[in-house]
XYZ file of C-alpha atoms in Angstrom:
748
model
C 0.000 0.000 0.000
C 2.975 2.245 -0.560
C 2.162 5.584 -2.199
C 4.238 8.281 -3.808
C 2.914 11.154 -5.877
C 3.363 14.826 -6.469
C 0.640 17.440 -6.683
C -1.200 19.920 -4.466
C -0.478 19.606 -0.771
C -2.996 17.409 0.967
C -3.337 20.111 3.603
C -5.049 22.120 0.881
C -7.844 19.548 0.917
C -8.855 20.242 4.503
C -11.643 22.618 3.552
C -12.200 22.135 -0.178
C -8.831 23.651 -0.972
C -9.369 26.899 0.946
C -7.023 26.290 3.858
C -3.337 27.007 3.561
C -0.789 24.252 4.172
C 1.298 24.228 7.295
C 4.380 26.447 6.969
C 7.542 24.545 6.166
C 9.248 25.957 9.266
C 6.622 24.622 11.624
C 8.575 22.611 14.126
C 6.467 22.379 17.266
C 3.267 20.514 17.880
C 0.408 22.458 19.496
C -0.354 21.645 23.080
C -2.900 18.814 23.108
C -6.396 19.221 24.444
C -7.006 16.937 27.376
C -9.799 14.352 27.410
C -13.362 15.611 27.842
C -15.822 14.232 30.372
C -18.296 11.553 29.343
C -21.163 12.959 27.271
C -24.670 13.483 28.561
C -27.100 11.924 26.127
C -29.611 14.708 26.222
C -30.188 17.846 24.166
C -26.923 19.741 24.435
C -26.139 23.418 24.281
C -22.782 24.985 23.783
C -20.938 25.396 27.020
C -17.335 25.797 28.067
C -15.587 22.447 28.350
C -13.434 21.749 31.378
C -10.544 19.565 30.270
C -9.319 16.696 32.405
C -5.580 16.189 32.239
C -4.546 12.639 31.226
C -1.660 10.658 32.588
C 0.565 11.895 29.750
C -1.176 14.974 28.412
C 0.423 18.392 28.276
C -1.395 21.432 29.748
C -4.608 22.146 27.815
C -4.834 24.879 25.227
C -6.992 27.876 25.879
C -10.631 27.483 24.884
C -11.990 29.885 22.288
C -15.248 31.616 23.291
C -18.410 29.965 21.920
C -19.407 32.630 19.344
C -16.253 32.001 17.281
C -16.473 29.550 14.402
C -12.762 29.406 13.584
C -10.218 27.058 15.153
C -6.718 28.467 15.283
C -3.923 25.993 15.933
C -0.478 27.594 15.937
C 1.466 26.932 12.734
C -1.278 24.664 11.402
C -4.113 24.914 8.885
C -7.088 26.956 10.021
C -10.297 24.972 9.813
C -13.712 26.576 9.540
C -16.540 24.967 11.476
C -20.180 25.173 10.375
C -22.636 27.123 12.456
C -26.420 27.353 12.229
C -29.680 27.528 14.147
C -29.853 23.812 14.849
C -26.221 23.410 15.815
C -24.191 25.032 18.537
C -20.510 25.768 18.020
C -18.134 23.425 19.810
C -15.350 25.666 21.071
C -12.621 23.053 20.632
C -13.698 21.846 17.227
C -15.241 18.554 18.290
C -18.599 17.411 16.982
C -21.719 18.924 18.532
C -25.235 17.553 18.661
C -28.626 18.766 17.591
C -30.903 20.343 20.178
C -33.429 17.536 19.679
C -31.049 14.597 20.268
C -32.710 11.596 21.870
C -31.238 9.318 24.558
C -29.967 5.942 23.423
C -29.619 7.193 19.876
C -26.720 7.011 17.438
C -23.421 8.560 18.435
C -20.905 10.356 16.255
C -17.358 11.305 17.169
C -15.359 13.628 14.931
C -12.642 16.196 15.501
C -10.925 18.455 12.988
C -7.582 17.968 14.733
C -7.446 14.567 13.065
C -7.082 16.482 9.787
C -3.719 17.919 10.856
C -2.003 14.642 9.929
C -0.793 15.143 6.365
C 2.284 14.707 4.200
C 5.144 16.808 5.594
C 6.616 18.127 2.346
C 4.813 20.781 0.295
C 3.696 19.581 -3.117
C 3.082 15.968 -2.110
C -0.278 14.218 -2.122
C -1.368 10.963 -0.557
C -4.555 8.889 -0.788
C -4.891 8.874 3.025
C -5.617 12.600 3.065
C -7.391 14.906 5.543
C -10.302 15.492 3.161
C -11.458 11.900 3.687
C -13.172 12.567 7.003
C -14.170 16.126 6.078
C -16.007 14.905 2.968
C -17.862 12.243 4.949
C -18.859 14.696 7.682
C -20.077 17.249 5.145
C -22.276 14.703 3.370
C -23.702 13.427 6.662
C -24.540 16.994 7.640
C -26.087 17.839 4.274
C -28.363 14.808 4.541
C -29.577 15.641 8.038
C -27.751 12.809 9.790
C -25.535 14.953 12.029
C -28.546 16.798 13.458
C -30.038 13.459 14.544
C -26.887 12.056 16.146
C -25.550 12.307 19.677
C -22.259 14.014 20.336
C -19.483 11.835 21.715
C -16.571 14.175 22.518
C -13.222 13.293 21.013
C -10.250 12.846 23.289
C -6.634 11.804 23.175
C -5.707 8.243 23.989
C -3.658 7.698 27.121
C -0.276 6.049 26.962
C -1.513 3.362 29.338
C -4.338 2.581 26.905
C -2.023 2.348 23.902
C 0.164 -0.073 25.844
C -2.782 -2.450 26.206
C -1.915 -3.505 22.642
C 1.344 -1.827 21.610
C 4.853 -2.004 22.996
C 5.981 1.070 24.989
C 8.738 1.754 22.468
C 6.167 2.522 19.778
C 4.724 5.426 21.790
C 8.219 6.749 22.420
C 9.176 6.479 18.754
C 6.143 8.401 17.521
C 6.265 11.070 20.229
C 9.937 11.701 19.451
C 9.009 12.929 15.976
C 7.689 16.223 17.361
C 11.249 17.149 18.331
C 12.771 16.414 14.909
C 13.673 19.510 12.847
C 11.324 19.945 9.916
C 13.814 19.141 7.147
C 14.910 15.982 8.928
C 11.278 15.012 9.511
C 10.566 15.261 5.777
C 13.429 12.895 4.978
C 12.511 10.538 7.828
C 8.913 10.437 6.574
C 10.050 9.523 3.071
C 12.136 6.663 4.429
C 9.221 5.520 6.576
C 6.893 5.626 3.577
C 9.249 3.424 1.567
C 9.774 1.012 4.461
C 6.358 0.833 6.088
C 3.864 2.729 3.868
C 3.528 5.381 6.563
C 4.132 9.129 6.610
C 4.479 11.548 9.533
C 4.388 15.287 9.983
C 4.723 17.347 13.150
C 1.007 16.877 13.975
C 0.662 13.178 13.140
C 1.000 11.929 16.711
C -1.637 14.399 17.887
C -4.047 13.214 15.197
C -3.273 9.581 15.994
C -3.926 10.127 19.700
C -7.294 11.701 18.911
C -8.135 8.962 16.408
C -7.451 6.153 18.866
C -8.968 7.931 21.858
C -12.118 8.770 19.907
C -12.738 5.137 18.996
C -12.309 4.216 22.668
C -14.830 6.887 23.697
C -17.367 5.671 21.148
C -16.952 2.042 22.199
C -17.289 2.951 25.876
C -20.417 4.982 25.122
C -21.999 2.009 23.361
C -20.769 -0.492 25.972
C -22.351 1.524 28.786
C -25.473 2.074 26.657
C -25.212 5.858 26.689
C -25.933 5.459 22.990
C -27.313 2.488 21.107
C -24.712 2.500 18.352
C -22.256 4.927 16.815
C -19.899 6.001 14.064
C -16.283 6.928 14.858
C -15.277 9.221 11.986
C -11.534 9.084 12.558
C -8.153 9.116 10.874
C -5.411 7.996 10.638
C -6.722 4.426 10.321
C -5.432 1.634 12.523
C -5.966 -1.980 11.479
C -2.469 -2.511 9.993
C -0.653 -1.255 13.109
C 1.080 -4.166 14.829
C 2.081 -4.341 18.503
C 5.621 -3.200 17.733
C 5.224 -0.966 14.674
C 2.968 1.311 12.705
C 2.504 0.438 9.042
C 0.135 0.751 6.106
C -1.023 4.343 6.832
C -1.670 3.328 10.487
C 0.046 4.558 13.675
C -1.968 3.027 16.530
C -4.470 0.204 16.145
C -7.611 2.113 17.078
C -10.051 -0.802 17.091
C -7.706 -3.226 18.870
C -6.963 -0.724 21.640
C -10.656 0.154 22.004
C -11.788 -3.474 22.121
C -9.143 -4.368 24.704
C -10.124 -1.348 26.793
C -13.817 -2.266 26.709
C -13.132 -5.874 27.705
C -11.097 -4.635 30.672
C -13.474 -1.874 31.784
C -17.035 -2.879 30.911
C -19.733 -2.290 33.539
C -20.192 -5.285 35.878
C -23.993 -5.125 35.709
C -23.977 -5.302 31.887
C -20.558 -6.682 30.947
C -18.970 -6.967 27.536
C -17.217 -10.333 27.636
C -17.101 -11.155 23.929
C -16.465 -8.814 20.998
C -16.913 -9.486 17.299
C -14.706 -7.389 14.994
C -15.689 -7.433 11.315
C -13.040 -5.880 9.091
C -14.343 -5.261 5.572
C -11.463 -3.039 4.507
C -10.098 -4.357 1.200
C -6.728 -5.021 2.878
C -6.223 -7.654 5.549
C -6.097 -6.196 9.060
C -2.887 -7.931 10.026
C -2.416 -5.790 13.125
C -5.862 -6.492 14.550
C -5.596 -10.218 13.870
C -2.207 -10.350 15.572
C -3.489 -8.421 18.601
C -6.190 -11.055 19.249
C -4.529 -14.128 17.732
C -4.702 -16.119 20.966
C -7.647 -14.358 22.617
C -10.793 -16.531 22.757
C -12.966 -13.543 23.718
C -12.527 -11.712 20.407
C -13.711 -13.111 17.084
C -11.861 -11.329 14.283
C -13.378 -11.594 10.797
C -11.724 -10.109 7.717
C -12.882 -9.958 4.092
C -10.018 -8.782 1.911
C -8.178 -9.109 -1.378
C -5.482 -11.718 -0.910
C -4.207 -12.947 -4.273
C -2.084 -15.725 -2.811
C -0.451 -13.346 -0.354
C 0.749 -10.870 -3.000
C -1.793 -8.135 -2.213
C -0.974 -5.695 0.603
C 0.135 -6.379 3.333
C 1.773 -9.074 1.219
C 1.882 -12.088 3.546
C -0.007 -15.366 3.901
C -1.223 -14.297 7.354
C -4.636 -13.489 5.879
C -5.276 -16.855 4.231
C -8.352 -18.915 5.108
C -6.260 -21.493 6.987
C -5.082 -18.927 9.563
C -7.727 -19.707 12.171
C -6.220 -18.426 15.441
C -3.746 -19.403 18.128
C -3.855 -22.526 20.314
C -6.178 -20.892 22.842
C -8.405 -19.291 20.194
C -8.832 -21.748 17.332
C -11.589 -20.529 15.042
C -11.445 -16.987 16.433
C -9.652 -15.652 13.334
C -11.840 -16.024 10.255
C -10.475 -14.857 6.916
C -12.296 -14.541 3.597
C -9.297 -14.074 1.249
C -10.643 -12.904 -2.129
C -8.396 -14.303 -4.875
C -8.710 -11.305 -7.186
C -10.251 -7.881 -7.621
C -13.737 -7.213 -8.904
C -15.649 -8.625 -5.915
C -19.039 -7.012 -5.388
C -22.214 -6.946 -3.307
C -23.191 -10.528 -4.125
C -19.822 -11.906 -3.027
C -19.849 -10.044 0.297
C -23.465 -10.961 1.032
C -22.747 -14.600 0.203
C -19.786 -14.597 2.611
C -21.965 -13.101 5.349
C -24.882 -15.481 4.907
C -22.920 -18.649 4.237
C -20.128 -18.281 6.777
C -19.838 -15.120 8.879
C -23.349 -14.822 10.320
C -23.692 -18.491 11.374
C -20.394 -18.208 13.241
C -21.331 -14.808 14.689
C -24.617 -16.098 16.118
C -22.848 -19.104 17.599
C -20.184 -16.838 19.129
C -22.934 -14.550 20.546
C -20.942 -11.314 20.977
C -21.801 -8.660 23.528
C -20.564 -5.942 21.145
C -19.802 -5.675 17.440
C -17.136 -3.355 16.020
C -16.840 -2.818 12.277
C -13.418 -1.850 10.959
C -15.101 0.020 8.151
C -12.653 0.573 5.367
C -14.483 1.669 2.234
C -11.715 0.854 -0.233
C -13.666 -2.130 -1.584
C -16.247 0.394 -2.787
C -16.966 0.931 -6.453
C -14.552 3.549 -7.783
C -11.730 3.175 -5.255
C -8.414 3.282 -7.112
C -6.555 1.047 -4.648
C -9.219 -1.565 -3.950
C -10.476 -2.435 -7.426
C -13.737 -3.937 -6.138
C -17.399 -3.076 -6.690
C -19.254 -2.936 -3.359
C -22.061 -0.372 -3.558
C -23.357 1.927 -0.799
C -26.480 -0.241 -0.722
C -24.273 -3.304 -0.260
C -22.530 -1.740 2.742
C -25.932 -0.808 4.167
C -27.142 -4.409 4.010
C -23.958 -5.719 5.624
C -24.349 -3.203 8.459
C -28.010 -4.095 8.915
C -27.162 -7.776 9.345
C -24.512 -7.010 11.970
C -26.853 -4.631 13.813
C -29.057 -7.602 14.685
C -26.285 -8.988 16.896
C -25.279 -8.038 20.461
C -28.617 -6.400 21.235
C -27.715 -3.637 18.797
C -24.424 -2.617 20.459
C -22.575 -1.727 17.262
C -19.665 0.646 16.583
C -18.502 1.587 13.090
C -14.897 2.847 13.026
C -13.479 4.271 9.821
C -10.411 2.543 8.390
C -9.382 2.943 4.732
C -11.092 4.144 1.570
C -9.486 6.656 -0.755
C -12.043 7.786 -3.333
C -13.671 10.762 -1.625
C -17.068 10.332 -3.266
C -17.098 6.568 -2.712
C -16.238 6.728 0.986
C -18.695 9.571 1.620
C -21.609 7.816 -0.083
C -20.752 4.491 1.571
C -20.454 6.080 5.021
C -23.783 7.850 4.486
C -25.488 4.553 3.635
C -24.041 2.903 6.756
C -25.024 5.851 8.970
C -28.605 5.736 7.725
C -28.782 2.107 8.853
C -27.486 3.106 12.295
C -30.272 5.714 12.388
C -32.867 3.018 11.606
C -33.730 4.345 8.168
C -35.176 1.861 5.634
C -32.658 -0.222 3.728
C -31.956 0.684 0.096
C -33.092 -1.875 -2.455
C -30.439 -4.043 -4.069
C -30.812 -4.770 -7.793
C -32.357 -8.021 -8.957
C -30.163 -10.797 -10.251
C -27.351 -10.611 -7.695
C -25.321 -13.824 -7.688
C -21.909 -14.530 -6.253
C -19.038 -15.100 -8.644
C -17.365 -18.473 -9.076
C -14.231 -17.144 -7.378
C -16.301 -15.742 -4.506
C -18.232 -18.952 -3.916
C -15.045 -21.019 -4.058
C -13.288 -18.757 -1.539
C -16.167 -18.888 0.927
C -16.361 -22.678 0.588
C -12.657 -22.983 1.396
C -13.083 -20.787 4.473
C -16.068 -22.828 5.648
C -14.072 -26.049 5.363
C -11.158 -24.531 7.280
C -13.435 -23.264 10.071
C -15.727 -26.303 10.278
C -13.723 -28.110 13.005
C -14.269 -25.185 15.390
C -17.920 -24.176 14.794
C -20.940 -26.449 15.078
C -22.870 -24.154 12.743
C -20.408 -25.075 9.977
C -19.923 -28.733 10.892
C -22.104 -29.916 8.007
C -19.151 -29.188 5.723
C -16.155 -31.430 5.212
C -13.502 -30.187 7.609
C -10.199 -29.021 6.195
C -7.763 -31.528 7.695
C -4.625 -32.171 5.603
C -3.390 -35.779 5.789
C -0.392 -36.413 8.000
C 0.749 -39.668 6.372
C 1.289 -41.019 2.851
C -1.547 -40.200 0.480
C -2.536 -40.218 -3.169
C -3.707 -37.185 -5.054
C -7.109 -37.150 -6.713
C -5.260 -37.007 -10.032
C -3.417 -40.252 -9.255
C -6.664 -41.989 -8.300
C -8.391 -40.710 -11.412
C -5.473 -41.774 -13.653
C -5.505 -45.316 -12.272
C -9.260 -45.541 -12.697
C -9.046 -44.170 -16.245
C -6.259 -46.563 -17.235
C -8.166 -49.574 -15.911
C -11.365 -48.531 -17.687
C -9.639 -47.937 -21.034
C -7.929 -51.326 -20.839
C -11.094 -53.146 -19.848
C -13.317 -51.627 -22.540
C -10.932 -50.998 -25.421
C -7.705 -52.867 -24.623
C -5.806 -49.587 -24.622
C -2.316 -49.996 -23.186
C -0.081 -47.591 -21.310
C 2.790 -45.923 -23.116
C 6.028 -45.232 -21.258
C 6.047 -41.649 -19.988
C 8.722 -39.098 -20.722
C 11.868 -40.070 -18.759
C 12.017 -37.731 -15.778
C 13.161 -37.869 -12.177
C 9.574 -38.407 -11.037
C 7.975 -40.909 -13.422
C 4.183 -41.067 -13.072
C 2.382 -44.093 -14.467
C -1.055 -44.319 -16.084
C -0.853 -40.939 -17.819
C -0.750 -42.078 -21.484
C -2.795 -44.875 -23.061
C -3.208 -45.876 -26.713
C -5.003 -48.360 -28.920
C -3.193 -51.548 -29.833
C -3.588 -50.497 -33.494
C -1.408 -47.390 -33.083
C 1.410 -48.919 -35.158
C -0.730 -51.126 -37.424
C -0.175 -50.927 -41.160
C -3.191 -49.637 -43.017
C -4.320 -47.400 -40.151
C -6.123 -44.440 -41.640
C -6.925 -42.116 -38.725
C -5.390 -41.545 -35.293
C -7.257 -39.383 -32.782
C -5.126 -37.928 -29.968
C -7.145 -36.720 -26.963
C -5.015 -34.462 -24.727
C -6.654 -33.361 -21.489
C -6.073 -32.345 -17.887
C -7.385 -34.035 -14.758
C -10.868 -32.657 -15.258
C -13.185 -31.515 -12.479
C -12.903 -33.563 -9.287
C -15.212 -33.048 -6.287
C -15.571 -34.957 -3.031
C -18.987 -34.644 -1.448
C -21.580 -36.469 0.621
C -23.760 -38.366 -1.815
C -27.379 -39.423 -1.678
C -26.858 -43.068 -2.570
C -29.368 -45.917 -2.344
C -29.368 -48.830 0.039
C -26.284 -50.063 1.814
C -24.013 -47.440 0.203
C -25.890 -44.434 1.562
C -23.203 -43.755 4.163
C -20.319 -43.507 1.674
C -19.020 -40.195 0.312
C -18.895 -39.802 -3.448
C -15.944 -38.762 -5.582
C -17.431 -36.996 -8.574
C -15.047 -37.122 -11.531
C -15.850 -35.369 -14.768
C -13.755 -37.467 -17.161
C -14.379 -37.700 -20.904
C -11.704 -40.259 -21.784
C -14.082 -43.236 -21.970
C -16.572 -41.231 -24.025
C -13.925 -40.212 -26.580
C -12.392 -43.711 -26.679
C -15.779 -45.281 -27.387
C -16.471 -42.830 -30.209
C -13.098 -43.477 -31.881
C -13.584 -47.221 -31.534
C -16.986 -46.987 -33.221
C -15.367 -45.078 -36.090
C -12.524 -47.533 -36.497
C -9.916 -44.974 -35.500
C -6.932 -45.559 -33.263
C -6.978 -43.515 -30.066
C -4.299 -42.064 -27.817
C -5.294 -40.614 -24.442
C -2.817 -38.153 -22.865
C -3.250 -36.673 -19.378
C -1.303 -33.505 -18.475
C -1.996 -33.815 -14.700
C -3.113 -30.181 -14.536
C -6.456 -28.946 -13.173
C -9.352 -27.931 -15.384
C -9.785 -24.121 -15.215
C -13.425 -23.706 -14.177
C -13.393 -20.135 -12.789
C -14.667 -17.230 -14.846
C -11.989 -14.599 -14.223
C -10.557 -11.701 -16.116
C -7.200 -12.741 -17.480
C -5.376 -9.978 -15.612
C -6.733 -11.427 -12.352
C -6.070 -15.080 -13.172
C -2.460 -15.305 -12.019
C -3.412 -13.780 -8.674
C -6.563 -15.854 -8.291
C -5.161 -19.313 -8.920
C -3.149 -21.203 -6.303
C 0.578 -20.624 -6.350
C 2.097 -22.720 -9.136
C 4.955 -22.306 -11.519
C 2.671 -21.741 -14.501
C 5.550 -21.349 -16.938
C 7.095 -24.562 -15.629
C 3.768 -26.393 -15.855
C 3.232 -25.325 -19.463
C 6.798 -26.278 -20.310
C 6.297 -29.716 -18.748
C 3.057 -30.302 -20.664
C 4.635 -29.143 -23.915
C 7.711 -31.320 -23.408
C 5.544 -34.363 -22.725
C 3.548 -33.933 -25.927
C 6.695 -33.292 -27.993
C 8.178 -36.529 -26.604
C 5.051 -38.498 -27.528
C 4.944 -36.968 -31.013
C 8.595 -37.690 -31.763
C 8.586 -41.249 -30.399
C 5.077 -42.528 -31.148
C 2.557 -40.405 -33.025
C 4.852 -39.249 -35.844
C 6.029 -42.844 -36.302
C 2.498 -44.204 -36.611
C 1.488 -45.220 -40.165
C -1.807 -43.313 -39.745
C -2.577 -41.153 -42.782
C -4.612 -38.579 -40.855
C -4.162 -37.336 -37.296
C -6.824 -35.438 -35.329
C -6.010 -33.560 -32.104
C -8.652 -32.838 -29.495
C -7.462 -30.835 -26.481
C -9.423 -29.936 -23.358
C -8.695 -27.278 -20.726
C -5.050 -26.524 -20.021
C -3.972 -29.156 -22.561
C -4.844 -26.678 -25.314
C -1.559 -24.893 -24.548
C 0.411 -28.109 -25.072
C -1.125 -28.726 -28.511
C -0.372 -25.189 -29.724
C 3.145 -25.620 -28.329
C 3.508 -28.781 -30.444
C 2.394 -27.300 -33.770
C 4.636 -24.277 -33.154
C 7.747 -26.501 -32.838
C 7.095 -29.377 -35.210
C 5.978 -29.499 -38.852
C 2.645 -31.304 -38.572
C 0.571 -29.783 -41.370
C 0.976 -32.738 -43.774
C -0.629 -35.221 -41.401
C -2.761 -33.280 -38.915
C -6.168 -32.608 -40.461
C -8.081 -31.115 -37.514
C -7.260 -29.251 -34.290
C -10.164 -29.077 -31.828
C -9.653 -26.978 -28.706
C -12.312 -27.360 -25.994
C -11.449 -24.538 -23.644
C -11.859 -24.171 -19.929
C -11.966 -20.626 -18.602
C -8.252 -20.213 -19.209
C -6.882 -17.779 -21.818
C -6.933 -19.140 -25.372
C -3.412 -20.133 -26.513
C -2.056 -18.235 -29.513
C 0.088 -19.408 -32.406
C 3.318 -17.403 -32.813
C 2.744 -13.955 -34.264
C 5.666 -14.171 -36.692
C 4.469 -17.477 -38.245
C 2.061 -16.083 -40.830
C 1.671 -19.371 -42.766
C 1.038 -21.301 -39.539
C -1.534 -18.743 -38.432
C -3.526 -19.187 -41.680
C -3.281 -22.994 -41.529
C -4.362 -23.074 -37.888
C -7.338 -20.793 -38.473
C -8.534 -22.994 -41.358
C -8.065 -26.318 -39.597
C -9.066 -25.447 -36.018
C -12.270 -25.373 -34.030
C -11.894 -23.515 -30.721
C -15.033 -24.112 -28.631
C -15.360 -21.811 -25.604
C -17.785 -22.187 -22.686
C -20.538 -19.612 -22.767
C -19.049 -17.268 -20.150
C -15.467 -17.341 -21.379
C -13.652 -13.980 -20.942
C -13.344 -13.709 -24.745
C -17.092 -13.114 -24.867
C -17.841 -11.628 -21.446
C -15.160 -8.929 -21.535
C -13.953 -9.044 -25.154
C -10.547 -10.195 -23.977
C -8.006 -11.424 -26.547
C -10.258 -10.355 -29.427
C -7.425 -8.242 -30.829
C -5.405 -11.427 -31.424
C -7.525 -12.254 -34.471
C -6.722 -15.470 -36.365
C -3.964 -16.393 -33.910
C -6.804 -17.613 -31.673
C -7.993 -20.068 -34.310
C -11.609 -20.354 -35.408
C -13.487 -19.564 -32.183
C -17.085 -20.572 -31.444
C -19.151 -19.694 -28.365
C -20.909 -22.731 -26.933
C -24.225 -22.534 -25.118
C -22.806 -24.669 -22.270
C -21.503 -22.560 -19.329
C -19.885 -25.475 -17.461
C -16.385 -26.104 -18.801
C -16.390 -29.631 -17.352
C -19.383 -30.559 -19.541
C -18.074 -28.999 -22.731
C -16.766 -32.206 -24.346
C -20.165 -33.906 -24.401
C -22.154 -30.699 -24.917
C -20.111 -29.603 -27.944
C -19.623 -33.075 -29.417
C -22.121 -32.681 -32.319
C -20.110 -29.694 -33.570
C -16.837 -31.560 -32.948
C -18.027 -34.628 -34.858
C -19.249 -32.564 -37.800
C -15.965 -30.650 -37.948
C -13.857 -33.843 -37.932
C -15.980 -35.381 -40.693
C -15.707 -32.240 -42.802
C -11.928 -31.994 -42.436
C -11.395 -35.703 -43.191
C -13.617 -35.471 -46.261
C -11.703 -32.425 -47.510
C -8.353 -34.171 -47.003
C -9.505 -37.318 -48.831
C -10.704 -35.268 -51.788
C -7.295 -33.623 -52.020
C -5.611 -37.024 -52.244
C -7.998 -38.529 -54.813
């Protein structure tokens, strides 16, 4: 999440570009305002605030008289505060409430001093900018939300509170920055940005203290039922901050400190013993998960882009198999999205299929949302498509828990319009407004459903509500892969039905049997046609089956395998058949090609393609090219399509190969070499490339610019790639007959 850019100073964004940036010679932080007393949840009027000095706070600044609407912080941007008939001016710049506020309503905490944290050098911009919270507050006010909310005064966090989660050295390190000369601070901030995706100016620690302290105040207000629920409109964010370091735009972990404080200080007559934290920021909250890794009283749930650990924060700590420490197994629940583009349907599916069943079983006394809005539609860092209505529905479902004790704390989100509209939708839910209507036709993506299913299997051993699923328990002893089992079954079936025998595999260090089978007539004189079927392992699924009689208790291994079907067809035609398995997996996910590498499990894709290509070259050179067959037909399925194109690009096959049928999965279509013009024309004429209905070529017009290098493409009506062989067989059969007829006419 590192960021570097040049442009207008982010301090200029504090009030729509009207405020001036902090002078470059500003070297001292203003004296902090001490914590305010607990709010009275009744109609408030402006009144002088008597500060209470904290255990580390400096003497309080002087309070400006109530009539003023300007906050003047020495050597810092001046921030105008709105005034009007319904609102009274807060002399220290904290949020005020409407005169008609109702007890047990919705709280809001906000303070303009959190906008003082900005990039230290003039001319630099950053996505985590002061205007983020200002834009949200303005939109809430314009839509009448602020006037209906209860003021929760902002305050600075105490050192003793920070040390509930963080090491003492972290406080010392951040507080020391106020004594660094400005020029040195600029350079230090640049180094920190490169190392930890974090910047600091002379006011950053003040803003961070208010951000963390404000979340604590809101959580305490909800825990003690002074308000029913609330929104902590704070920055800088916190969920990346680890016990020993700040990182990822975060100084202190606001939510972790607040949750720990509430657990330690909840009222005895109405205690908070269990807290659910739902983190829907697009980045994994590594700091929050680490803070509660071995704490059975906090259930941490995160939905985030993961991409095999390559997406920020760039570790495998957010994978679905990270379920908590020894004392808290199941208390870390990760939904690691494999790619961008996830939307409302994916998030709602994750909630309904996994998160809510676990949440009800956990039965929290309070719910805290780490509400990053960078998965919102339009966010430049998140690349997802969650709508304001989607966020509203997620909030509504969480509000049903913990007797309504719900706190929303702002985390990330960097498109100003997107975060403002999303925060408005969430706030309206907190205020009990009707839910917005979601569009018809919402359905989770294949990648989304697969990710949630993996999480459910990983969590099933620890939650009875998920126990209906097969638990994720890797074998500890020797085992066979599903591909090995399928290969043995395939080899036995082909021998039994068609007397097809195994060919020796390519000599390698790890020789795998049962991968290549051929008809006994492969080398027979007078053979006219050889059909070579090259395929991957197909779709394999283990599930509980509904089986009759005495077998009802046995699980079923569903194997989508077309080898016997193809072998029977070639036998009926009098052709010889060769069956080649590449041991890869059938690509069944509909993904944009640019997301595919991140979405699929970690494999050496280049190495896999090279291995498949080498295997087919070996078989061609030692068997197929030596066969007396006059005509050779290739049918490839799934990832094997790459191996066939690799073969025709490296061997001269045009004299004997009469047809090339490619039955695609949802993988990218392989291309013939661009510089081979004659091969491109031959391939286009002699190929049939059948694509499942929702292939990216047709959904998103991907690869269309490649033209004839794709071959002759046809869109099938079948959406399931595993069923494409049988579904497209009438077209395949007609194409083979046509190409064989054309070749025979040429030789007459």
